[in-house]
């Protein structure tokens, strides 16, 4: 099924994860990476924002990809060639739905529907005249029956035409206030002429979409928290960031986005098999950014660090090369840019296999520039050695099911002295205890345990107020600056 | 040592240690830090004694240094935009990390982005914008106050971000952004008393699908800005308020006995641990308050209750009693993509 190229984040729908399973699809995706990322190109990933956030769907625009909106199957080919941010209206026809690009502002909502109050800018005046005192809720206001409407739909009457018919056949539409007329139209539009905004997947949009629709996948990481993490961890070009990402790859991808092809994000893992970082593939990264997303088992990073620090204390006495001290070092280590690709699925499970595979990779010379690079290859020998010697420039931990102190104890020594770290957790208590431990161990300064608070507002003339519903927690972040004891 | 990270091949042993001309953030405790430029024969004096800069050179960032008369020690930290925000000289009201981080994310800045900022103010946000767009992007920042712009320019040079930041004296509300930047800007940040006056110029500056953010403390400003934004066909107009709540963490003894006894409720449990300043020891403060939280690294063992109690006293956390209630509203909008 081609339609299975989409990940749907619906309220009652289970998230269908497919991207990894369709090899063919991936090829298309990586070969046609958008140049500047502002245009919708064949094979790229898009975030479909349907009816202003009612439903959010990720899709890869492969050939014949489709998405179901309401009960209508819509082919996504029509989106290609338009810029991101374009707004489309779904026109249902006899052979399914089609996307028609419309003006992005909501101003044309009333076009051809009832009288428009031109010149009367302040709706506040109109409210005075009309109210709901004569409203009788007896379900007789609409003279069109459900059968009439479904007949119109099967005949392929456009959504807009149906809306016009509904207004014309409503006995009460003209007695409503301007506000409630608008509300009525908006409701009908959602049903008969759904609007789809094609958004560019970015840390911001991916985080918001998952938080709204499937927060368990991303450990309830809210957008403002993600922003805070990226700032506190000093993420920017040329940073070398260590990430323990058990949030589906959202942290790794967000860091990679900020690196923009400079520096590294090393997604580490403590398990025999690396955890998934599939969300990285939603970001339409170009080859240079993808090549900066690497993986390494925590045990190897720790071994490299220990060996390097042993070497640095020894080096005062004897002038050795130091390479022998690091067990994982291989002579034929290649420069990063020439390391071939490792498929995420093929990542070896055992460390010895890692090393063997890496050796094999380093020998093969099948890398060509311009060839697609998949994010998440194994870190090269050279990188591991450098991180052992210099340490990472920062650490981000997002592991909702691990005890923070257990993690931090192991990973903090992998940082350079004076490097910042941030530990995210959806619960307060484990971080409080971790903070207490860090204080007594004296390995960090500037410790802060913080919770962000975010409130969105409706801003409309005479109708400004905070949104009626809001998220009550964005989780907690424990941040600080690592101070090495030596 | 620049505030911005440098490529691997340009890093040397030297770039990891403190050198003459580097900016270091001298950390006393969480709410007391100072940015200092290391100078030959320079000296820093604070309540922990006299610190000759010469003794800092060659040491690793993050090191602990003792004052000459032995009154205590400080940490020498590598500068980051976050530390700079806490240590910078205030010439104006500044933006703090909650708003800053949200703005950078919501403007979708990344290396290579071109971003406009008005006004420059004390340059708190500018450093974070610079980090986000470096090494290939650029921040054009404008302030109508010449002295302020000059001071900011000096700060940028000192912190090594001048390569990606240009400061100009310009009244954006009156004159708008320079025409030569028209159509190629990815993001605009406005912190102006009447931001709506600058919107027509923002429209000319932004590329299609580019983003604008306006920061205003008052809702009336937001109201007018939003009206003008929608008049100019901006999409996704959204207004947020973002705050941070800091937590204090301490050990607390909660009695599990409910029997009637002579024992009065110990005040030790709620009192902050004794300060240990006599040794010049620096308490690691977890938040802005210096009183009322137990961050004694020894877990309160110095209280009368003694070390036996220490084991049984669980770690608990609560927000600090007072916090910022409002900074400003952040309004974001996306430039329409032409059909």
PDB file of C-alpha atoms in Angstrom, chain B residues 63-326:
ATOM      1  CA  UNK B  63      39.365  24.966  36.573  1.00  0.00           C
ATOM      2  CA  UNK B  64      39.119  26.100  40.145  1.00  0.00           C
ATOM      3  CA  UNK B  65      41.470  28.881  41.209  1.00  0.00           C
ATOM      4  CA  UNK B  66      42.221  30.082  44.709  1.00  0.00           C
ATOM      5  CA  UNK B  67      42.471  33.708  45.732  1.00  0.00           C
ATOM      6  CA  UNK B  68      45.929  34.880  46.692  1.00  0.00           C
ATOM      7  CA  UNK B  69      45.093  35.584  50.303  1.00  0.00           C
ATOM      8  CA  UNK B  70      43.385  32.249  50.568  1.00  0.00           C
ATOM      9  CA  UNK B  71      39.895  33.501  51.289  1.00  0.00           C
ATOM     10  CA  UNK B  72      38.282  31.177  48.801  1.00  0.00           C
ATOM     11  CA  UNK B  73      38.085  30.060  45.223  1.00  0.00           C
ATOM     12  CA  UNK B  74      36.223  30.632  42.011  1.00  0.00           C
ATOM     13  CA  UNK B  75      35.741  28.647  38.795  1.00  0.00           C
ATOM     14  CA  UNK B  76      36.915  29.933  35.444  1.00  0.00           C
ATOM     15  CA  UNK B  77      34.316  28.951  32.865  1.00  0.00           C
ATOM     16  CA  UNK B  78      34.379  29.106  29.099  1.00  0.00           C
ATOM     17  CA  UNK B  79      31.932  31.780  27.933  1.00  0.00           C
ATOM     18  CA  UNK B  80      28.619  30.737  26.367  1.00  0.00           C
ATOM     19  CA  UNK B  81      25.687  32.926  25.319  1.00  0.00           C
ATOM     20  CA  UNK B  82      23.806  31.613  28.375  1.00  0.00           C
ATOM     21  CA  UNK B  83      26.543  32.587  30.830  1.00  0.00           C
ATOM     22  CA  UNK B  84      26.953  35.891  29.039  1.00  0.00           C
ATOM     23  CA  UNK B  85      23.257  36.642  29.564  1.00  0.00           C
ATOM     24  CA  UNK B  86      23.788  36.147  33.295  1.00  0.00           C
ATOM     25  CA  UNK B  87      27.041  38.108  33.465  1.00  0.00           C
ATOM     26  CA  UNK B  88      26.636  40.923  30.952  1.00  0.00           C
ATOM     27  CA  UNK B  89      26.523  44.605  31.816  1.00  0.00           C
ATOM     28  CA  UNK B  90      22.897  45.750  31.584  1.00  0.00           C
ATOM     29  CA  UNK B  91      22.511  48.835  29.452  1.00  0.00           C
ATOM     30  CA  UNK B  92      18.827  48.101  28.904  1.00  0.00           C
ATOM     31  CA  UNK B  93      16.254  45.538  29.963  1.00  0.00           C
ATOM     32  CA  UNK B  94      17.435  42.237  28.565  1.00  0.00           C
ATOM     33  CA  UNK B  95      15.883  39.036  27.339  1.00  0.00           C
ATOM     34  CA  UNK B  96      16.507  35.909  29.379  1.00  0.00           C
ATOM     35  CA  UNK B  97      16.951  32.311  28.394  1.00  0.00           C
ATOM     36  CA  UNK B  98      13.288  31.245  28.310  1.00  0.00           C
ATOM     37  CA  UNK B  99      12.386  33.876  25.731  1.00  0.00           C
ATOM     38  CA  UNK B 100      15.734  33.682  23.946  1.00  0.00           C
ATOM     39  CA  UNK B 101      15.644  29.933  23.403  1.00  0.00           C
ATOM     40  CA  UNK B 102      12.037  30.049  22.258  1.00  0.00           C
ATOM     41  CA  UNK B 103      12.733  32.853  19.786  1.00  0.00           C
ATOM     42  CA  UNK B 104      15.716  31.064  18.251  1.00  0.00           C
ATOM     43  CA  UNK B 105      13.717  27.857  17.812  1.00  0.00           C
ATOM     44  CA  UNK B 106      10.568  29.464  16.524  1.00  0.00           C
ATOM     45  CA  UNK B 107      12.444  31.560  14.003  1.00  0.00           C
ATOM     46  CA  UNK B 108      13.840  28.216  12.800  1.00  0.00           C
ATOM     47  CA  UNK B 109      17.357  29.620  12.690  1.00  0.00           C
ATOM     48  CA  UNK B 110      20.209  27.405  11.616  1.00  0.00           C
ATOM     49  CA  UNK B 111      23.726  27.873  10.274  1.00  0.00           C
ATOM     50  CA  UNK B 112      23.487  30.027   7.172  1.00  0.00           C
ATOM     51  CA  UNK B 113      20.353  31.924   8.192  1.00  0.00           C
ATOM     52  CA  UNK B 114      20.245  35.689   7.844  1.00  0.00           C
ATOM     53  CA  UNK B 115      18.477  37.355  10.741  1.00  0.00           C
ATOM     54  CA  UNK B 116      17.615  40.950  11.591  1.00  0.00           C
ATOM     55  CA  UNK B 117      17.291  42.268  15.133  1.00  0.00           C
ATOM     56  CA  UNK B 118      16.026  45.594  16.436  1.00  0.00           C
ATOM     57  CA  UNK B 119      16.943  46.885  18.912  1.00  0.00           C
ATOM     58  CA  UNK B 120      20.301  45.589  19.897  1.00  0.00           C
ATOM     59  CA  UNK B 121      19.930  46.678  23.510  1.00  0.00           C
ATOM     60  CA  UNK B 122      22.518  45.002  25.698  1.00  0.00           C
ATOM     61  CA  UNK B 123      23.149  42.243  23.145  1.00  0.00           C
ATOM     62  CA  UNK B 124      21.802  39.390  25.277  1.00  0.00           C
ATOM     63  CA  UNK B 125      19.747  37.838  22.475  1.00  0.00           C
ATOM     64  CA  UNK B 126      22.287  38.774  19.802  1.00  0.00           C
ATOM     65  CA  UNK B 127      24.863  36.289  21.102  1.00  0.00           C
ATOM     66  CA  UNK B 128      22.351  33.449  20.873  1.00  0.00           C
ATOM     67  CA  UNK B 129      21.303  34.527  17.384  1.00  0.00           C
ATOM     68  CA  UNK B 130      24.980  34.594  16.388  1.00  0.00           C
ATOM     69  CA  UNK B 131      25.559  31.072  17.673  1.00  0.00           C
ATOM     70  CA  UNK B 132      22.491  29.819  15.803  1.00  0.00           C
ATOM     71  CA  UNK B 133      23.475  31.215  12.386  1.00  0.00           C
ATOM     72  CA  UNK B 134      27.269  30.758  12.580  1.00  0.00           C
ATOM     73  CA  UNK B 135      29.515  29.984  10.803  1.00  0.00           C
ATOM     74  CA  UNK B 136      27.897  30.854   7.477  1.00  0.00           C
ATOM     75  CA  UNK B 137      24.901  33.034   8.380  1.00  0.00           C
ATOM     76  CA  UNK B 138      24.699  36.590   9.611  1.00  0.00           C
ATOM     77  CA  UNK B 139      22.985  38.715  12.255  1.00  0.00           C
ATOM     78  CA  UNK B 140      22.260  42.320  11.320  1.00  0.00           C
ATOM     79  CA  UNK B 141      21.375  44.137  14.498  1.00  0.00           C
ATOM     80  CA  UNK B 142      20.152  47.722  14.749  1.00  0.00           C
ATOM     81  CA  UNK B 143      19.774  50.185  17.589  1.00  0.00           C
ATOM     82  CA  UNK B 144      18.899  53.874  17.372  1.00  0.00           C
ATOM     83  CA  UNK B 145      21.118  54.619  20.351  1.00  0.00           C
ATOM     84  CA  UNK B 146      24.671  55.213  19.139  1.00  0.00           C
ATOM     85  CA  UNK B 147      26.467  54.726  22.427  1.00  0.00           C
ATOM     86  CA  UNK B 148      24.589  51.500  23.049  1.00  0.00           C
ATOM     87  CA  UNK B 149      25.393  50.214  19.573  1.00  0.00           C
ATOM     88  CA  UNK B 150      29.079  50.980  20.092  1.00  0.00           C
ATOM     89  CA  UNK B 151      29.182  49.251  23.454  1.00  0.00           C
ATOM     90  CA  UNK B 152      27.459  46.210  21.958  1.00  0.00           C
ATOM     91  CA  UNK B 153      29.923  46.171  19.062  1.00  0.00           C
ATOM     92  CA  UNK B 154      32.786  46.075  21.562  1.00  0.00           C
ATOM     93  CA  UNK B 155      31.157  43.185  23.404  1.00  0.00           C
ATOM     94  CA  UNK B 156      30.736  41.229  20.170  1.00  0.00           C
ATOM     95  CA  UNK B 157      34.376  41.747  19.284  1.00  0.00           C
ATOM     96  CA  UNK B 158      35.520  40.751  22.734  1.00  0.00           C
ATOM     97  CA  UNK B 159      33.449  37.573  22.657  1.00  0.00           C
ATOM     98  CA  UNK B 160      34.582  36.629  19.180  1.00  0.00           C
ATOM     99  CA  UNK B 161      31.191  36.823  17.462  1.00  0.00           C
ATOM    100  CA  UNK B 162      31.862  39.914  15.307  1.00  0.00           C
ATOM    101  CA  UNK B 163      32.438  37.721  12.268  1.00  0.00           C
ATOM    102  CA  UNK B 164      28.737  36.934  12.079  1.00  0.00           C
ATOM    103  CA  UNK B 165      27.279  40.094  13.629  1.00  0.00           C
ATOM    104  CA  UNK B 166      26.976  43.584  12.143  1.00  0.00           C
ATOM    105  CA  UNK B 167      25.797  46.391  14.401  1.00  0.00           C
ATOM    106  CA  UNK B 168      24.360  49.551  12.873  1.00  0.00           C
ATOM    107  CA  UNK B 169      22.815  52.673  14.288  1.00  0.00           C
ATOM    108  CA  UNK B 170      19.370  52.959  12.755  1.00  0.00           C
ATOM    109  CA  UNK B 171      15.863  53.829  13.813  1.00  0.00           C
ATOM    110  CA  UNK B 172      13.934  50.844  12.496  1.00  0.00           C
ATOM    111  CA  UNK B 173      10.507  52.189  13.481  1.00  0.00           C
ATOM    112  CA  UNK B 174      11.203  55.359  11.558  1.00  0.00           C
ATOM    113  CA  UNK B 175      13.369  54.218   8.657  1.00  0.00           C
ATOM    114  CA  UNK B 176      12.686  50.505   8.375  1.00  0.00           C
ATOM    115  CA  UNK B 177      15.365  47.910   7.649  1.00  0.00           C
ATOM    116  CA  UNK B 178      17.933  48.685   4.920  1.00  0.00           C
ATOM    117  CA  UNK B 179      16.667  48.007   1.418  1.00  0.00           C
ATOM    118  CA  UNK B 180      19.756  46.066   0.393  1.00  0.00           C
ATOM    119  CA  UNK B 181      18.623  43.184   2.604  1.00  0.00           C
ATOM    120  CA  UNK B 182      15.178  43.027   1.006  1.00  0.00           C
ATOM    121  CA  UNK B 183      13.809  39.605   0.165  1.00  0.00           C
ATOM    122  CA  UNK B 184      16.706  37.530   1.480  1.00  0.00           C
ATOM    123  CA  UNK B 185      16.093  37.498   5.219  1.00  0.00           C
ATOM    124  CA  UNK B 186      15.090  34.288   6.995  1.00  0.00           C
ATOM    125  CA  UNK B 187      14.055  35.760  10.306  1.00  0.00           C
ATOM    126  CA  UNK B 188      13.345  39.114  11.950  1.00  0.00           C
ATOM    127  CA  UNK B 189      13.203  39.875  15.646  1.00  0.00           C
ATOM    128  CA  UNK B 190      11.543  43.070  16.849  1.00  0.00           C
ATOM    129  CA  UNK B 191      11.806  44.445  20.353  1.00  0.00           C
ATOM    130  CA  UNK B 192      10.378  47.889  19.757  1.00  0.00           C
ATOM    131  CA  UNK B 193       7.847  50.087  21.539  1.00  0.00           C
ATOM    132  CA  UNK B 194       5.680  50.309  18.408  1.00  0.00           C
ATOM    133  CA  UNK B 195       6.547  47.177  16.435  1.00  0.00           C
ATOM    134  CA  UNK B 196       3.610  47.611  14.043  1.00  0.00           C
ATOM    135  CA  UNK B 197       5.393  50.580  12.477  1.00  0.00           C
ATOM    136  CA  UNK B 198       8.198  48.278  11.334  1.00  0.00           C
ATOM    137  CA  UNK B 199       5.973  45.584   9.796  1.00  0.00           C
ATOM    138  CA  UNK B 200       5.858  46.995   6.224  1.00  0.00           C
ATOM    139  CA  UNK B 201       9.641  46.929   6.211  1.00  0.00           C
ATOM    140  CA  UNK B 202       9.634  43.391   7.611  1.00  0.00           C
ATOM    141  CA  UNK B 203       7.427  42.332   4.691  1.00  0.00           C
ATOM    142  CA  UNK B 204       9.990  43.707   2.234  1.00  0.00           C
ATOM    143  CA  UNK B 205      12.912  42.103   4.070  1.00  0.00           C
ATOM    144  CA  UNK B 206      11.639  38.567   4.571  1.00  0.00           C
ATOM    145  CA  UNK B 207      11.871  35.827   1.996  1.00  0.00           C
ATOM    146  CA  UNK B 208       8.667  33.867   1.327  1.00  0.00           C
ATOM    147  CA  UNK B 209       7.905  31.573   4.287  1.00  0.00           C
ATOM    148  CA  UNK B 210      10.349  33.597   6.442  1.00  0.00           C
ATOM    149  CA  UNK B 211       9.459  34.277  10.055  1.00  0.00           C
ATOM    150  CA  UNK B 212       9.071  37.353  12.187  1.00  0.00           C
ATOM    151  CA  UNK B 213       8.922  37.583  15.970  1.00  0.00           C
ATOM    152  CA  UNK B 214       7.836  40.575  17.965  1.00  0.00           C
ATOM    153  CA  UNK B 215       8.475  40.846  21.691  1.00  0.00           C
ATOM    154  CA  UNK B 216       6.213  43.222  23.604  1.00  0.00           C
ATOM    155  CA  UNK B 217       5.512  43.489  27.306  1.00  0.00           C
ATOM    156  CA  UNK B 218       1.997  44.885  26.853  1.00  0.00           C
ATOM    157  CA  UNK B 219      -1.032  43.206  25.351  1.00  0.00           C
ATOM    158  CA  UNK B 220      -2.116  46.421  23.615  1.00  0.00           C
ATOM    159  CA  UNK B 221       1.109  46.341  21.614  1.00  0.00           C
ATOM    160  CA  UNK B 222       0.407  42.719  20.702  1.00  0.00           C
ATOM    161  CA  UNK B 223      -3.119  43.579  19.630  1.00  0.00           C
ATOM    162  CA  UNK B 224      -1.993  46.275  17.225  1.00  0.00           C
ATOM    163  CA  UNK B 225       0.911  44.223  15.903  1.00  0.00           C
ATOM    164  CA  UNK B 226      -1.333  41.263  15.159  1.00  0.00           C
ATOM    165  CA  UNK B 227      -3.826  43.466  13.321  1.00  0.00           C
ATOM    166  CA  UNK B 228      -1.084  44.876  11.131  1.00  0.00           C
ATOM    167  CA  UNK B 229       0.432  41.442  10.564  1.00  0.00           C
ATOM    168  CA  UNK B 230      -2.845  40.013   9.310  1.00  0.00           C
ATOM    169  CA  UNK B 231      -3.389  43.092   7.136  1.00  0.00           C
ATOM    170  CA  UNK B 232      -0.057  42.225   5.514  1.00  0.00           C
ATOM    171  CA  UNK B 233      -1.163  38.669   4.779  1.00  0.00           C
ATOM    172  CA  UNK B 234       1.086  36.994   7.332  1.00  0.00           C
ATOM    173  CA  UNK B 235       0.164  33.400   8.080  1.00  0.00           C
ATOM    174  CA  UNK B 236       0.358  31.384  11.310  1.00  0.00           C
ATOM    175  CA  UNK B 237       0.149  34.407  13.570  1.00  0.00           C
ATOM    176  CA  UNK B 238       0.664  33.026  17.057  1.00  0.00           C
ATOM    177  CA  UNK B 239       1.232  34.712  20.392  1.00  0.00           C
ATOM    178  CA  UNK B 240       2.891  33.027  23.366  1.00  0.00           C
ATOM    179  CA  UNK B 241       4.035  33.749  26.827  1.00  0.00           C
ATOM    180  CA  UNK B 242       6.900  31.632  28.091  1.00  0.00           C
ATOM    181  CA  UNK B 243       8.334  31.526  31.601  1.00  0.00           C
ATOM    182  CA  UNK B 244      10.675  29.355  33.613  1.00  0.00           C
ATOM    183  CA  UNK B 245      10.139  28.032  37.082  1.00  0.00           C
ATOM    184  CA  UNK B 246      13.266  27.169  39.076  1.00  0.00           C
ATOM    185  CA  UNK B 247      13.242  24.521  41.766  1.00  0.00           C
ATOM    186  CA  UNK B 248      15.027  24.285  45.052  1.00  0.00           C
ATOM    187  CA  UNK B 249      16.196  20.831  46.050  1.00  0.00           C
ATOM    188  CA  UNK B 250      16.909  19.807  49.596  1.00  0.00           C
ATOM    189  CA  UNK B 251      16.692  17.088  52.186  1.00  0.00           C
ATOM    190  CA  UNK B 252      13.640  17.253  54.383  1.00  0.00           C
ATOM    191  CA  UNK B 253      12.757  15.145  57.362  1.00  0.00           C
ATOM    192  CA  UNK B 254       9.082  14.324  57.355  1.00  0.00           C
ATOM    193  CA  UNK B 255       8.054  12.587  60.536  1.00  0.00           C
ATOM    194  CA  UNK B 256       6.188   9.343  60.140  1.00  0.00           C
ATOM    195  CA  UNK B 257       5.111   9.262  63.762  1.00  0.00           C
ATOM    196  CA  UNK B 258       1.647  10.581  64.540  1.00  0.00           C
ATOM    197  CA  UNK B 259       1.671   9.605  68.224  1.00  0.00           C
ATOM    198  CA  UNK B 260       1.347  12.290  70.854  1.00  0.00           C
ATOM    199  CA  UNK B 261       4.803  13.107  72.179  1.00  0.00           C
ATOM    200  CA  UNK B 262       6.787  15.787  73.865  1.00  0.00           C
ATOM    201  CA  UNK B 263       8.768  16.379  70.711  1.00  0.00           C
ATOM    202  CA  UNK B 264       8.060  19.699  69.129  1.00  0.00           C
ATOM    203  CA  UNK B 265       8.427  19.975  65.406  1.00  0.00           C
ATOM    204  CA  UNK B 266      12.035  20.591  64.771  1.00  0.00           C
ATOM    205  CA  UNK B 267      12.848  23.803  63.082  1.00  0.00           C
ATOM    206  CA  UNK B 268      15.999  22.238  61.797  1.00  0.00           C
ATOM    207  CA  UNK B 269      14.025  20.526  59.123  1.00  0.00           C
ATOM    208  CA  UNK B 270      12.854  23.701  57.498  1.00  0.00           C
ATOM    209  CA  UNK B 271      15.793  25.927  58.213  1.00  0.00           C
ATOM    210  CA  UNK B 272      18.430  26.388  55.595  1.00  0.00           C
ATOM    211  CA  UNK B 273      21.730  24.754  56.438  1.00  0.00           C
ATOM    212  CA  UNK B 274      24.428  26.906  57.929  1.00  0.00           C
ATOM    213  CA  UNK B 275      26.368  28.837  55.395  1.00  0.00           C
ATOM    214  CA  UNK B 276      29.923  27.784  55.129  1.00  0.00           C
ATOM    215  CA  UNK B 277      31.401  31.000  53.929  1.00  0.00           C
ATOM    216  CA  UNK B 278      34.023  31.037  56.652  1.00  0.00           C
ATOM    217  CA  UNK B 279      36.219  28.793  54.537  1.00  0.00           C
ATOM    218  CA  UNK B 280      35.384  30.837  51.543  1.00  0.00           C
ATOM    219  CA  UNK B 281      33.448  27.845  50.350  1.00  0.00           C
ATOM    220  CA  UNK B 282      31.085  28.535  47.530  1.00  0.00           C
ATOM    221  CA  UNK B 283      27.665  27.064  47.924  1.00  0.00           C
ATOM    222  CA  UNK B 284      26.280  25.807  44.684  1.00  0.00           C
ATOM    223  CA  UNK B 285      23.084  27.689  44.485  1.00  0.00           C
ATOM    224  CA  UNK B 286      20.339  26.064  42.518  1.00  0.00           C
ATOM    225  CA  UNK B 287      18.403  29.202  41.920  1.00  0.00           C
ATOM    226  CA  UNK B 288      18.226  32.920  42.317  1.00  0.00           C
ATOM    227  CA  UNK B 289      17.637  32.903  46.049  1.00  0.00           C
ATOM    228  CA  UNK B 290      20.522  32.642  48.403  1.00  0.00           C
ATOM    229  CA  UNK B 291      18.395  31.904  51.426  1.00  0.00           C
ATOM    230  CA  UNK B 292      16.018  29.126  52.183  1.00  0.00           C
ATOM    231  CA  UNK B 293      17.324  26.202  50.240  1.00  0.00           C
ATOM    232  CA  UNK B 294      19.531  23.376  51.226  1.00  0.00           C
ATOM    233  CA  UNK B 295      22.239  22.772  48.747  1.00  0.00           C
ATOM    234  CA  UNK B 296      24.828  21.994  51.261  1.00  0.00           C
ATOM    235  CA  UNK B 297      26.909  19.441  49.429  1.00  0.00           C
ATOM    236  CA  UNK B 298      26.990  17.363  52.579  1.00  0.00           C
ATOM    237  CA  UNK B 299      23.273  16.931  52.457  1.00  0.00           C
ATOM    238  CA  UNK B 300      22.606  18.850  55.640  1.00  0.00           C
ATOM    239  CA  UNK B 301      24.863  16.768  57.801  1.00  0.00           C
ATOM    240  CA  UNK B 302      26.017  19.851  59.616  1.00  0.00           C
ATOM    241  CA  UNK B 303      22.629  20.430  61.161  1.00  0.00           C
ATOM    242  CA  UNK B 304      22.075  19.426  64.731  1.00  0.00           C
ATOM    243  CA  UNK B 305      20.242  16.344  63.558  1.00  0.00           C
ATOM    244  CA  UNK B 306      23.566  14.810  62.655  1.00  0.00           C
ATOM    245  CA  UNK B 307      24.582  12.255  60.091  1.00  0.00           C
ATOM    246  CA  UNK B 308      22.175   9.526  61.197  1.00  0.00           C
ATOM    247  CA  UNK B 309      19.264  11.637  60.125  1.00  0.00           C
ATOM    248  CA  UNK B 310      21.029  12.373  56.859  1.00  0.00           C
ATOM    249  CA  UNK B 311      20.434   8.905  55.513  1.00  0.00           C
ATOM    250  CA  UNK B 312      16.727   8.929  56.174  1.00  0.00           C
ATOM    251  CA  UNK B 313      15.992  12.429  54.937  1.00  0.00           C
ATOM    252  CA  UNK B 314      14.629  12.182  51.448  1.00  0.00           C
ATOM    253  CA  UNK B 315      15.398  14.620  48.696  1.00  0.00           C
ATOM    254  CA  UNK B 316      12.497  16.853  47.890  1.00  0.00           C
ATOM    255  CA  UNK B 317      11.934  19.712  45.483  1.00  0.00           C
ATOM    256  CA  UNK B 318       9.661  22.672  45.172  1.00  0.00           C
ATOM    257  CA  UNK B 319       9.615  25.855  43.117  1.00  0.00           C
ATOM    258  CA  UNK B 320      11.247  28.911  44.592  1.00  0.00           C
ATOM    259  CA  UNK B 321       8.588  31.035  46.228  1.00  0.00           C
ATOM    260  CA  UNK B 322       9.107  34.010  43.971  1.00  0.00           C
ATOM    261  CA  UNK B 323       9.651  34.098  40.257  1.00  0.00           C
ATOM    262  CA  UNK B 324       9.254  36.282  37.189  1.00  0.00           C
ATOM    263  CA  UNK B 325       5.558  36.577  36.457  1.00  0.00           C
ATOM    264  CA  UNK B 326       5.880  38.229  33.080  1.00  0.00           C
TER     265      UNK B 326
END
